[in-house]
Short mmCIF file of C-alpha atoms in Angstrom, two decimals:
data_model
loop_
_atom_site.label_atom_id
_atom_site.label_comp_id
_atom_site.label_asym_id
_atom_site.label_seq_id
_atom_site.Cartn_x
_atom_site.Cartn_y
_atom_site.Cartn_z
CA MET A 93 6.60 126.80 142.45
CA ARG A 94 10.19 125.59 142.77
CA THR A 95 9.39 122.63 140.53
CA LEU A 96 7.97 124.98 137.90
CA TYR A 97 11.00 127.25 138.26
CA THR A 98 13.32 124.25 137.80
CA TRP A 99 11.66 123.10 134.58
CA LEU A 100 11.66 126.63 133.19
CA PHE A 101 15.38 126.85 134.02
CA ARG A 102 16.02 123.54 132.22
CA ALA A 103 14.17 124.82 129.17
CA ALA A 104 16.32 127.96 129.19
CA VAL A 105 19.68 126.15 129.36
CA PRO A 106 20.19 126.08 125.54
CA LEU A 107 19.62 129.84 125.45
CA ILE A 108 21.99 130.35 128.38
CA LEU A 109 24.71 128.38 126.60
CA LEU A 110 24.09 130.33 123.40
CA ARG A 111 24.49 133.55 125.37
CA LEU A 112 27.78 132.32 126.84
CA TRP A 113 29.04 131.45 123.36
CA TRP A 114 27.90 134.86 122.05
CA ARG A 115 29.62 136.74 124.87
CA GLY A 116 32.70 134.67 124.14
CA ARG A 117 33.19 136.60 120.92
CA ALA A 118 34.46 139.57 122.91
CA GLN A 119 35.67 137.65 125.98
CA PRO A 120 36.83 134.11 125.03
CA GLU A 121 36.87 133.03 128.69
CA TYR A 122 33.08 132.68 128.52
CA ARG A 123 33.56 129.70 126.19
CA SER A 124 35.72 127.71 128.58
CA ARG A 125 35.17 125.66 131.75
CA TRP A 126 31.53 124.84 130.98
CA ARG A 127 31.78 121.55 132.92
CA GLU A 128 32.09 123.56 136.13
CA ARG A 129 28.81 125.34 135.40
CA PHE A 130 27.16 121.90 135.25
CA GLY A 131 28.67 120.90 138.59
CA ARG A 132 31.35 118.57 137.23
CA VAL A 133 34.45 119.21 139.35
CA PRO A 134 37.16 116.95 140.82
CA GLU A 135 36.44 115.36 144.18
CA ARG A 136 38.14 117.08 147.11
CA ALA A 137 40.62 114.80 148.82
CA SER A 138 41.04 116.83 152.02
CA ARG A 139 38.73 116.40 155.01
CA ALA A 140 39.51 119.85 156.41
CA PRO A 141 36.56 122.20 157.08
CA LEU A 142 35.56 123.95 153.85
CA VAL A 143 33.83 127.34 153.67
CA TRP A 144 32.10 127.98 150.35
CA VAL A 145 31.94 131.69 149.42
CA HIS A 146 29.88 132.63 146.38
CA ALA A 147 30.63 136.04 144.85
CA VAL A 148 29.02 136.78 141.50
CA SER A 149 31.58 139.08 139.93
CA VAL A 150 34.41 141.51 140.64
CA GLY A 151 32.67 143.77 143.18
CA GLU A 152 31.43 140.91 145.35
CA THR A 153 34.77 139.10 145.07
CA LEU A 154 36.72 142.12 146.28
CA ALA A 155 34.21 142.65 149.10
CA ALA A 156 34.81 139.06 150.25
CA VAL A 157 38.61 139.33 150.32
CA PRO A 158 39.03 141.06 153.74
CA MET A 159 36.51 138.63 155.26
CA ILE A 160 38.40 135.60 153.93
CA GLU A 161 41.77 137.07 154.86
CA ARG A 162 40.73 137.68 158.47
CA LEU A 163 39.11 134.28 158.97
CA ALA A 164 41.93 132.44 157.20
CA ALA A 165 44.39 133.96 159.66
CA ARG A 166 42.25 132.94 162.65
CA HIS A 167 41.50 129.45 161.35
CA PRO A 168 44.52 128.18 159.44
CA HIS A 169 42.97 124.68 159.17
CA TRP A 170 39.97 125.94 157.17
CA GLN A 171 39.91 125.57 153.41
CA TRP A 172 38.10 127.97 151.09
CA LEU A 173 35.95 127.37 148.02
CA VAL A 174 35.25 130.57 146.08
CA THR A 175 32.77 130.47 143.19
CA THR A 176 32.00 133.25 140.75
CA SER A 177 29.76 133.56 137.70
CA THR A 178 31.87 135.74 135.40
CA PRO A 179 35.40 135.50 133.95
CA THR A 180 36.39 138.86 135.46
CA GLY A 181 35.27 137.68 138.89
CA SER A 182 37.18 134.44 138.34
CA GLU A 183 40.35 136.29 137.41
CA ARG A 184 40.14 138.55 140.46
CA ALA A 185 39.43 135.63 142.81
CA ARG A 186 42.59 133.84 141.73
CA ALA A 187 44.81 136.91 141.46
CA VAL A 188 43.90 138.36 144.86
CA LEU A 189 43.20 135.28 147.00
CA LYS A 190 45.93 132.90 145.82
CA PRO A 191 48.72 134.99 147.40
CA LEU A 192 46.73 135.23 150.64
CA ILE A 193 45.70 131.62 151.26
CA GLY A 194 47.69 129.66 148.66
CA GLY A 195 46.87 125.95 148.58
CA ARG A 196 43.83 126.40 150.81
CA LEU A 197 41.93 127.98 147.90
CA LEU A 198 39.62 126.11 145.53
CA HIS A 199 38.02 128.13 142.77
CA TYR A 200 35.32 127.19 140.23
CA TYR A 201 32.41 128.75 138.40
CA ALA A 202 29.19 128.33 140.36
CA PRO A 203 26.97 125.49 139.14
CA TYR A 204 23.67 126.29 137.48
CA ASP A 205 20.72 126.32 139.87
CA LEU A 206 19.49 122.88 138.84
CA PRO A 207 19.43 119.81 141.12
CA GLU A 208 21.42 117.77 138.60
CA CYS A 209 24.16 120.44 138.64
CA ILE A 210 24.22 121.33 142.34
CA ALA A 211 24.17 117.78 143.75
CA PRO A 212 27.37 116.50 142.08
CA PHE A 213 29.14 119.78 142.87
CA VAL A 214 28.28 119.57 146.58
CA ASP A 215 28.98 115.81 146.73
CA ALA A 216 32.45 116.29 145.23
CA LEU A 217 33.51 119.20 147.44
CA ARG A 218 31.54 118.65 150.69
CA PRO A 219 31.40 122.25 151.98
CA ASP A 220 30.67 122.84 155.66
CA MET A 221 29.07 126.25 155.20
CA LEU A 222 27.85 128.42 152.32
CA VAL A 223 28.35 132.20 152.45
CA ILE A 224 26.67 134.22 149.71
CA ILE A 225 27.88 137.78 149.17
CA GLU A 226 25.16 140.46 148.90
CA THR A 227 22.11 139.24 146.93
CA GLU A 228 22.80 136.16 144.79
CA LEU A 229 19.96 133.88 145.96
CA TRP A 230 19.05 130.64 144.16
CA PRO A 231 16.08 128.46 145.25
CA ASN A 232 17.51 125.03 144.39
CA LEU A 233 20.92 125.81 145.83
CA LEU A 234 19.48 126.85 149.19
CA ALA A 235 17.06 123.90 149.22
CA HIS A 236 19.88 121.42 148.57
CA CYS A 237 22.07 122.94 151.28
CA ALA A 238 19.19 122.72 153.75
CA GLN A 239 18.61 119.09 152.77
CA CYS A 240 22.31 118.26 153.31
CA GLY A 241 22.52 120.16 156.60
CA ILE A 242 24.90 122.78 155.23
CA PRO A 243 24.29 126.10 157.07
CA THR A 244 23.88 129.15 154.82
CA LEU A 245 24.63 132.80 155.50
CA LEU A 246 23.86 135.82 153.32
CA ALA A 247 26.67 138.32 153.95
CA ASN A 248 26.67 142.09 153.49
CA ALA A 249 23.11 141.66 152.27
CA ARG A 250 21.32 144.52 150.59
CA LEU A 251 17.78 144.63 149.32
CA SER A 252 16.51 147.77 147.61
CA GLU A 253 12.83 148.65 147.40
CA LYS A 254 12.89 147.73 143.72
CA SER A 255 14.45 144.32 144.36
CA ALA A 256 12.10 143.63 147.27
CA ALA A 257 9.11 144.39 145.03
CA GLY A 258 10.49 141.93 142.46
CA TYR A 259 10.80 139.16 145.05
CA ALA A 260 7.31 139.95 146.38
CA ARG A 261 5.80 139.34 142.94
CA PHE A 262 7.06 135.75 143.21
CA GLY A 263 6.30 135.33 146.89
CA ARG A 264 5.39 131.64 146.61
CA LEU A 265 8.93 130.99 145.41
CA ALA A 266 10.78 133.65 147.42
CA ARG A 267 9.33 132.96 150.89
CA PRO A 268 10.30 129.26 151.07
CA MET A 269 13.71 130.16 149.62
CA LEU A 270 14.38 132.83 152.26
CA ARG A 271 13.35 130.47 155.06
CA LYS A 272 16.17 128.15 154.00
CA LEU A 273 18.71 130.80 155.03
CA ASP A 274 20.15 130.24 158.50
CA ARG A 275 21.47 133.78 158.89
CA VAL A 276 21.26 137.09 157.03
CA VAL A 277 23.79 139.77 157.94
CA ALA A 278 22.22 142.81 156.28
CA GLN A 279 23.94 146.10 155.62
CA TYR A 280 21.36 148.38 157.22
CA PRO A 281 18.09 148.13 159.21
CA ALA A 282 16.04 149.03 156.12
CA ASP A 283 17.55 146.06 154.25
CA ALA A 284 16.88 143.78 157.22
CA GLN A 285 13.26 144.90 157.45
CA ARG A 286 12.64 144.17 153.76
CA PHE A 287 13.92 140.62 154.22
CA VAL A 288 11.56 140.14 157.17
CA GLU A 289 8.62 141.51 155.18
CA LEU A 290 9.36 138.95 152.46
CA GLY A 291 9.12 136.07 154.93
CA LEU A 292 12.52 135.68 156.59
CA PRO A 293 12.08 134.95 160.33
CA GLU A 294 13.07 138.07 162.24
CA GLU A 295 15.40 136.23 164.61
CA ARG A 296 17.62 135.15 161.69
CA VAL A 297 18.51 138.64 160.45
CA VAL A 298 20.85 141.26 161.88
CA ALA A 299 22.03 144.62 160.51
CA SER A 300 25.78 145.15 160.84
CA GLY A 301 26.72 147.88 158.34
CA ASN A 302 28.50 147.65 154.99
CA ILE A 303 31.75 145.66 155.06
CA LYS A 304 33.04 147.75 152.14
CA PHE A 305 33.64 150.53 154.67
CA ASP A 306 36.29 148.28 156.28
CA LEU A 307 38.78 149.19 153.59
CA GLU A 308 42.39 149.02 154.73
CA ILE A 309 44.81 151.18 152.76
CA SER A 310 48.21 149.69 153.49
CA LEU A 311 51.45 151.65 153.52
CA GLY A 312 52.54 149.70 150.45
CA LEU A 313 49.41 150.64 148.54
CA GLU A 314 49.73 154.26 149.62
CA SER A 315 53.31 154.32 148.40
CA GLU A 316 52.32 152.84 145.02
CA SER A 317 49.62 155.47 144.61
CA GLN A 318 52.06 158.26 145.42
CA VAL A 319 54.40 156.98 142.71
CA LEU A 320 51.51 156.91 140.23
CA ALA A 321 50.45 160.43 141.19
CA HIS A 322 53.98 161.72 140.60
CA GLN A 323 54.16 159.97 137.22
CA TRP A 324 50.77 161.22 136.06
CA ARG A 325 51.17 164.80 137.23
CA GLY A 326 54.62 165.31 135.81
CA ARG A 327 56.78 168.34 136.51
CA ARG A 328 53.92 170.80 136.06
CA GLY A 329 51.71 169.12 138.63
CA ARG A 330 48.80 168.66 136.24
CA PRO A 331 45.41 167.82 137.84
CA VAL A 332 44.06 164.28 137.42
CA TRP A 333 40.40 163.27 137.05
CA LEU A 334 39.53 159.58 137.36
CA ALA A 335 36.32 158.31 135.73
CA ALA A 336 35.94 154.78 137.11
CA SER A 337 33.76 151.76 136.32
CA THR A 338 32.02 153.42 133.38
CA HIS A 339 29.37 151.69 131.28
CA ALA A 340 28.16 152.08 127.70
CA GLY A 341 26.53 155.48 127.36
CA GLU A 342 28.59 157.03 130.15
CA GLU A 343 31.89 157.49 128.34
CA GLU A 344 30.24 159.90 125.90
CA ILE A 345 28.95 162.01 128.81
CA VAL A 346 32.34 161.89 130.54
CA LEU A 347 34.16 162.97 127.37
CA ASP A 348 31.66 165.77 126.73
CA ALA A 349 32.35 167.09 130.23
CA PHE A 350 36.10 166.58 129.79
CA GLU A 351 36.21 168.64 126.60
CA ARG A 352 34.48 171.51 128.43
CA LEU A 353 36.97 171.27 131.29
CA LEU A 354 39.92 171.39 128.89
CA GLU A 355 38.88 174.90 127.84
CA GLU A 356 39.81 176.20 131.30
CA PHE A 357 42.24 173.48 132.42
CA PRO A 358 44.13 172.47 129.27
CA ASP A 359 46.61 170.27 131.15
CA LEU A 360 43.91 168.17 132.88
CA LEU A 361 44.52 164.40 132.57
CA LEU A 362 41.52 162.06 132.36
CA VAL A 363 42.09 158.51 133.59
CA LEU A 364 39.20 156.53 132.11
CA VAL A 365 38.51 153.00 133.42
CA PRO A 366 35.62 151.09 131.79
CA ARG A 367 33.87 148.57 134.02
CA HIS A 368 34.14 145.60 131.64
CA PRO A 369 37.35 144.48 129.88
CA GLN A 370 35.54 143.57 126.66
CA ARG A 371 34.80 147.28 126.15
CA PHE A 372 38.39 148.52 126.39
CA ASN A 373 38.94 148.60 122.63
CA SER A 374 35.65 150.32 121.81
CA VAL A 375 36.29 153.01 124.44
CA ALA A 376 39.78 153.55 123.01
CA ARG A 377 38.24 154.05 119.55
CA LEU A 378 35.71 156.50 121.01
CA CYS A 379 38.49 158.64 122.52
CA ARG A 380 40.49 158.64 119.30
CA SER A 381 37.40 159.56 117.28
CA ARG A 382 37.34 162.79 119.30
CA ASN A 383 41.00 163.47 118.53
CA LEU A 384 41.98 163.05 122.17
CA ALA A 385 45.58 161.87 122.47
CA LEU A 386 45.29 158.47 124.20
CA LEU A 387 47.71 156.26 126.10
CA ARG A 388 46.66 152.76 127.12
CA ARG A 389 47.86 151.63 130.54
CA SER A 390 48.56 148.14 129.15
CA ASP A 391 51.06 149.58 126.65
CA GLY A 392 53.35 150.74 129.44
CA GLY A 393 54.98 154.12 129.41
CA LEU A 394 53.94 157.29 131.15
CA PRO A 395 51.46 159.94 130.01
CA GLY A 396 53.30 162.89 128.55
CA PRO A 397 52.14 166.52 128.36
CA ALA A 398 50.45 165.83 125.02
CA HIS A 399 48.34 162.94 126.30
CA ARG A 400 44.80 163.85 127.26
CA VAL A 401 43.38 160.43 128.25
CA LEU A 402 44.96 157.47 130.01
CA LEU A 403 42.82 154.37 129.41
CA GLY A 404 42.88 152.05 132.42
CA ASP A 405 42.71 148.77 130.52
CA THR A 406 44.37 146.61 133.18
CA MET A 407 42.77 144.64 136.00
CA GLY A 408 43.15 145.06 139.75
CA GLU A 409 44.57 148.60 139.80
CA LEU A 410 41.51 150.73 140.43
CA LEU A 411 42.06 151.13 144.18
CA ARG A 412 45.56 152.54 143.71
CA PHE A 413 44.24 154.75 140.89
CA TYR A 414 41.85 156.38 143.36
CA GLY A 415 44.79 157.26 145.58
CA ALA A 416 46.57 158.99 142.68
CA CYS A 417 43.77 161.28 141.47
CA ASP A 418 42.34 164.64 142.56
CA LEU A 419 38.70 163.99 141.63
CA ALA A 420 36.66 160.87 140.98
CA PHE A 421 33.52 160.05 139.04
CA VAL A 422 32.08 156.60 139.84
CA GLY A 423 30.14 155.04 136.99
CA GLY A 424 27.09 152.88 136.64
CA SER A 425 25.24 155.93 137.91
CA LEU A 426 24.57 158.08 134.83
CA VAL A 427 22.89 155.04 133.26
CA PRO A 428 20.36 152.87 135.16
CA VAL A 429 22.83 150.29 136.50
CA GLY A 430 22.58 151.34 140.14
CA GLY A 431 26.03 152.72 140.82
CA HIS A 432 29.32 151.19 141.94
CA ASN A 433 31.49 151.41 145.05
CA MET A 434 32.01 155.07 145.96
CA ILE A 435 33.48 154.12 149.34
CA GLU A 436 36.90 153.49 147.78
CA PRO A 437 37.56 157.08 146.63
CA ALA A 438 36.01 158.42 149.84
CA ALA A 439 38.42 156.33 151.93
CA TRP A 440 41.31 158.00 150.08
CA GLY A 441 39.91 161.46 150.82
CA VAL A 442 39.01 162.06 147.16
CA PRO A 443 35.78 164.01 146.46
CA VAL A 444 33.25 161.99 144.47
CA VAL A 445 30.73 162.75 141.74
CA CYS A 446 28.02 160.28 140.68
CA GLY A 447 24.93 160.24 138.51
CA PRO A 448 21.39 159.84 139.89
CA HIS A 449 21.10 156.03 139.55
CA LEU A 450 22.42 154.89 142.93
CA HIS A 451 20.03 152.22 144.18
CA ASN A 452 22.84 149.66 144.67
CA PHE A 453 24.52 152.03 147.15
CA SER A 454 21.60 154.19 148.23
CA THR A 455 22.44 154.34 151.96
CA VAL A 456 26.17 154.82 151.38
CA ALA A 457 25.49 157.53 148.81
CA GLN A 458 23.17 159.40 151.18
CA LEU A 459 25.75 159.30 153.98
CA LEU A 460 28.37 160.81 151.67
CA ILE A 461 25.97 163.39 150.22
CA ASP A 462 24.80 164.51 153.67
CA ALA A 463 28.40 164.90 154.81
CA GLY A 464 29.37 166.90 151.73
CA GLY A 465 31.84 164.36 150.35
CA MET A 466 29.84 163.54 147.24
CA ARG A 467 27.75 165.37 144.64
CA VAL A 468 25.08 164.01 142.28
CA VAL A 469 24.81 165.30 138.70
CA GLU A 470 22.37 164.59 135.89
CA ASP A 471 24.31 165.25 132.68
CA ALA A 472 27.59 166.39 131.10
CA GLU A 473 26.93 170.06 131.83
CA GLN A 474 26.40 169.48 135.55
CA LEU A 475 29.32 167.06 135.68
CA ALA A 476 31.67 169.60 134.13
CA GLY A 477 30.29 172.36 136.37
CA GLN A 478 30.85 170.46 139.61
CA LEU A 479 34.35 169.35 138.67
CA MET A 480 35.19 172.88 137.55
CA ASP A 481 34.12 174.24 140.94
CA TRP A 482 36.45 171.84 142.73
CA LEU A 483 39.34 172.43 140.32
CA ARG A 484 39.06 176.17 140.92
CA ASP A 485 38.87 175.77 144.69
CA ASP A 486 41.65 173.60 146.13
CA SER A 487 40.51 174.18 149.70
CA GLY A 488 36.89 173.28 148.93
CA ARG A 489 37.99 170.14 147.09
CA ARG A 490 40.18 168.99 149.97
CA ASN A 491 37.43 169.69 152.51
CA ALA A 492 34.94 167.63 150.50
CA GLY A 493 37.43 164.78 150.28
CA GLU A 494 38.11 164.91 154.01
CA ARG A 495 34.37 164.74 154.80
CA GLY A 496 34.14 161.60 152.67
CA ARG A 497 37.12 160.10 154.48
CA GLU A 498 35.43 160.77 157.83
CA VAL A 499 32.26 158.98 156.68
CA ALA A 500 34.31 155.95 155.64
CA ALA A 501 36.10 155.86 159.01
CA GLU A 502 32.95 156.37 161.10
CA ASN A 503 31.10 153.50 159.41
CA SER A 504 33.80 150.85 159.68
CA GLY A 505 33.42 147.82 161.93
CA ALA A 506 30.92 145.74 159.95
CA LEU A 507 33.58 143.24 158.94
CA GLU A 508 34.33 142.14 162.49
CA ARG A 509 30.62 141.68 163.19
CA LEU A 510 30.21 139.56 160.04
CA VAL A 511 33.25 137.43 160.91
CA GLY A 512 31.72 136.75 164.34
CA GLU A 513 28.44 135.62 162.78
CA MET A 514 30.30 133.24 160.46
CA GLU A 515 32.30 131.73 163.31
CA ASN A 516 29.12 131.18 165.33
CA LEU A 517 27.44 129.45 162.40
CA MET A 518 30.46 127.17 161.86
CA LYS A 519 30.34 126.15 165.53
CA ARG A 520 26.72 125.10 165.07
#
């Protein structure tokens, strides 16, 4: 089955390259560094231990940062190879990790899952361990690592019922692939059980919680958010609603709800942050088409009383944005994407609203819902109604935010458990 998969992958390479070129129309970075995707990278001169961390895009990259930071402090002789698959993930990896570990960081795009791409990549860099963040599993990559004696660990692993059913349909490919993993550190027992049911030996999996709960809000970050809050609210103390990580089809719903809210709260400021940079311009046009006075964050300047929407079209600022708002909507949930990280606003004590599509964060979402720190809505009317309730009731809004903060604090600790598993695997 892996041989068949490999030949099908080879046949698809021209289409994959065409897709990269096509996506490069909106995001030119997709048209660069193709040699890396085929495994052609410079040979590493150093003989220091090298930990290879693969994080697909922005979310996985940011989840890996505290893990790398903690281990880099404990093991200053280790080097780090971080691979991503998208330009936004690449940009975040360099921007966030370079200041933390400096010259110990190597960064490339991950090679395609073909033997002729993986082998030269591994030969040139000689990693001592591969850590994959969440669910990015590739049959040839894991087979090659097993052949070379490179231990592999799946970190912060999650496996929804839908994803497990997909793997089960290709059991003859998935089971041998999973058995190549030396260790799976799953988020929750339900995730661990699904891996076992798919063929992973039970003794290789442990449930440790979600490392995204181990979010540290530094005094510096808190201070930056307070400055933002003061700038956005102005002298009148206007309320601020943050709609974060939105996808196509969600901005229209958000703006419909916003226009209803303006009828009762005319000074409300909407901070709108699309998930993907290539959509910044189209979202700006959408806001202007509704005659909503818009300020782009990248233009500099502060939102004045006449501005209705602040478009968050910069990278790496979302966490401090959460600390500067009164209410948060987390996107990827009103459309069938599966939701994005609602732990971040909860950790700030900000009440959260999401849509019904939450399978990427199903356990986290249920914890927040049960505690009263998050609400689920279906459409613009319900979204506006829930936000209106919180805007009318300061005490209720603060209580909901505090319940979310408590959930975030109570579920921390997964990071230390994951770090311990990685250290044990490196010793082996």
